[in-house]
């Protein structure tokens, strides 16, 4: 066997270095793949909330059909929890464990209500309802009964209701049913309404009563016509009386103005009376003087001439007073409207 040459040693060293580089690259590639896989797993776990603080709620239901692990529990349409386990208890009830993140746990209170709804179309839904948000918060691991709303369960009830409705409709449309009798009566009433007497014939029922009503209406119309005539006459009489009253009021106003106005008869009569009183006072004075003179004539005959002169003066005074009285009486008779034969008697 021939000994190794230097060329062979060089080739062997280069192959060993190349093999090591491939191994290093393969290890780096495996490490990178492992790190990428670990990052993907951590991302998925983080996305599914495995690293968040959470609490659980155990929902008790008679039937968990349609519920699967991973389905959401919603509150006001937003997912706040996820089903992570479904168990069957010894009493036959299903326990649905829902994990709720701590940041959304404040929506669940001690008075919250949970429902399990199964529709004819679509998947099953778990919903939470909280009416009073000030109630104590639901503790971790609380057990709550879930209310089921299955639309398929309502189908038999709906079918029974429809069957009852159809039975009632059949009874209503029967030939001897009260509805048919009522419709017959309605048809009869409609025929009477369309007859010559109309609604009056429908109300009274026979022709004789209708004729009586018509006769009463005619008498009422006649009476109303008479009442209209009487009312018209009364209105005319009232107008005439009003005219008479108006005329009387006008005459009374004129008479009042004539009698008691500023230049009325009463004012003139009062002035005349005052003048007459003054004249009568003058006449009384003159007569008193005459009485004195007559006494002097009877007592003293020697003074006849002087008495005669005094009597002439007195006579003139008396005649003057009488003329004044006569003119005053004439003026009173001219101005006084009520008594034309008034006399003034002198004492």
PDB file of N, CA, C and O in Angstrom, residues 183-202:
ATOM      1  N   UNK A 183    -124.916  35.621   9.763  1.00  0.00           N
ATOM      2  CA  UNK A 183    -124.807  36.135   8.401  1.00  0.00           C
ATOM      3  C   UNK A 183    -126.164  36.208   7.716  1.00  0.00           C
ATOM      4  O   UNK A 183    -126.446  37.152   6.962  1.00  0.00           O
ATOM      5  N   UNK A 184    -127.035  35.234   8.003  1.00  0.00           N
ATOM      6  CA  UNK A 184    -128.391  35.271   7.438  1.00  0.00           C
ATOM      7  C   UNK A 184    -129.163  36.465   7.967  1.00  0.00           C
ATOM      8  O   UNK A 184    -129.862  37.171   7.218  1.00  0.00           O
ATOM      9  N   UNK A 185    -129.037  36.698   9.279  1.00  0.00           N
ATOM     10  CA  UNK A 185    -129.708  37.867   9.854  1.00  0.00           C
ATOM     11  C   UNK A 185    -129.162  39.165   9.270  1.00  0.00           C
ATOM     12  O   UNK A 185    -129.918  40.115   9.011  1.00  0.00           O
ATOM     13  N   UNK A 186    -127.863  39.211   9.074  1.00  0.00           N
ATOM     14  CA  UNK A 186    -127.269  40.400   8.470  1.00  0.00           C
ATOM     15  C   UNK A 186    -127.784  40.606   7.052  1.00  0.00           C
ATOM     16  O   UNK A 186    -128.062  41.733   6.623  1.00  0.00           O
ATOM     17  N   UNK A 187    -127.943  39.509   6.306  1.00  0.00           N
ATOM     18  CA  UNK A 187    -128.466  39.624   4.950  1.00  0.00           C
ATOM     19  C   UNK A 187    -129.901  40.143   4.956  1.00  0.00           C
ATOM     20  O   UNK A 187    -130.283  40.995   4.142  1.00  0.00           O
ATOM     21  N   UNK A 188    -130.727  39.628   5.904  1.00  0.00           N
ATOM     22  CA  UNK A 188    -132.109  40.108   6.024  1.00  0.00           C
ATOM     23  C   UNK A 188    -132.135  41.598   6.374  1.00  0.00           C
ATOM     24  O   UNK A 188    -132.918  42.377   5.811  1.00  0.00           O
ATOM     25  N   UNK A 189    -131.282  41.980   7.328  1.00  0.00           N
ATOM     26  CA  UNK A 189    -131.233  43.387   7.705  1.00  0.00           C
ATOM     27  C   UNK A 189    -130.783  44.257   6.547  1.00  0.00           C
ATOM     28  O   UNK A 189    -131.311  45.367   6.333  1.00  0.00           O
ATOM     29  N   UNK A 190    -129.837  43.783   5.742  1.00  0.00           N
ATOM     30  CA  UNK A 190    -129.380  44.542   4.579  1.00  0.00           C
ATOM     31  C   UNK A 190    -130.491  44.701   3.562  1.00  0.00           C
ATOM     32  O   UNK A 190    -130.657  45.772   2.950  1.00  0.00           O
ATOM     33  N   UNK A 191    -131.302  43.620   3.385  1.00  0.00           N
ATOM     34  CA  UNK A 191    -132.430  43.718   2.457  1.00  0.00           C
ATOM     35  C   UNK A 191    -133.448  44.758   2.929  1.00  0.00           C
ATOM     36  O   UNK A 191    -133.988  45.538   2.129  1.00  0.00           O
ATOM     37  N   UNK A 192    -133.713  44.800   4.252  1.00  0.00           N
ATOM     38  CA  UNK A 192    -134.649  45.807   4.768  1.00  0.00           C
ATOM     39  C   UNK A 192    -134.090  47.218   4.628  1.00  0.00           C
ATOM     40  O   UNK A 192    -134.814  48.175   4.362  1.00  0.00           O
ATOM     41  N   UNK A 193    -132.773  47.339   4.835  1.00  0.00           N
ATOM     42  CA  UNK A 193    -132.169  48.652   4.679  1.00  0.00           C
ATOM     43  C   UNK A 193    -132.277  49.169   3.250  1.00  0.00           C
ATOM     44  O   UNK A 193    -132.452  50.370   3.017  1.00  0.00           O
ATOM     45  N   UNK A 194    -132.156  48.265   2.278  1.00  0.00           N
ATOM     46  CA  UNK A 194    -132.257  48.670   0.879  1.00  0.00           C
ATOM     47  C   UNK A 194    -133.700  48.791   0.415  1.00  0.00           C
ATOM     48  O   UNK A 194    -133.947  49.142  -0.736  1.00  0.00           O
ATOM     49  N   UNK A 195    -134.704  48.486   1.281  1.00  0.00           N
ATOM     50  CA  UNK A 195    -136.107  48.607   0.928  1.00  0.00           C
ATOM     51  C   UNK A 195    -136.570  50.056   0.911  1.00  0.00           C
ATOM     52  O   UNK A 195    -135.804  50.994   1.150  1.00  0.00           O
ATOM     53  N   UNK A 196    -137.862  50.272   0.633  1.00  0.00           N
ATOM     54  CA  UNK A 196    -138.386  51.644   0.539  1.00  0.00           C
ATOM     55  C   UNK A 196    -138.364  52.396   1.862  1.00  0.00           C
ATOM     56  O   UNK A 196    -138.279  53.619   1.877  1.00  0.00           O
ATOM     57  N   UNK A 197    -138.494  51.664   2.988  1.00  0.00           N
ATOM     58  CA  UNK A 197    -138.533  52.325   4.294  1.00  0.00           C
ATOM     59  C   UNK A 197    -137.155  52.514   4.910  1.00  0.00           C
ATOM     60  O   UNK A 197    -137.021  53.232   5.896  1.00  0.00           O
ATOM     61  N   UNK A 198    -136.126  51.843   4.387  1.00  0.00           N
ATOM     62  CA  UNK A 198    -134.774  52.034   4.855  1.00  0.00           C
ATOM     63  C   UNK A 198    -134.561  51.597   6.294  1.00  0.00           C
ATOM     64  O   UNK A 198    -135.099  50.577   6.755  1.00  0.00           O
ATOM     65  N   UNK A 199    -133.775  52.372   7.026  1.00  0.00           N
ATOM     66  CA  UNK A 199    -133.430  52.040   8.412  1.00  0.00           C
ATOM     67  C   UNK A 199    -134.652  52.069   9.315  1.00  0.00           C
ATOM     68  O   UNK A 199    -134.732  51.335  10.301  1.00  0.00           O
ATOM     69  N   UNK A 200    -135.665  52.912   8.976  1.00  0.00           N
ATOM     70  CA  UNK A 200    -136.884  52.976   9.787  1.00  0.00           C
ATOM     71  C   UNK A 200    -137.643  51.664   9.737  1.00  0.00           C
ATOM     72  O   UNK A 200    -138.139  51.168  10.761  1.00  0.00           O
ATOM     73  N   UNK A 201    -137.723  51.070   8.562  1.00  0.00           N
ATOM     74  CA  UNK A 201    -138.365  49.762   8.452  1.00  0.00           C
ATOM     75  C   UNK A 201    -137.608  48.684   9.188  1.00  0.00           C
ATOM     76  O   UNK A 201    -138.192  47.778   9.781  1.00  0.00           O
ATOM     77  N   UNK A 202    -136.248  48.770   9.202  1.00  0.00           N
ATOM     78  CA  UNK A 202    -135.441  47.796   9.944  1.00  0.00           C
ATOM     79  C   UNK A 202    -135.668  47.931  11.444  1.00  0.00           C
ATOM     80  O   UNK A 202    -135.756  46.920  12.161  1.00  0.00           O
TER      81      UNK A 202
END
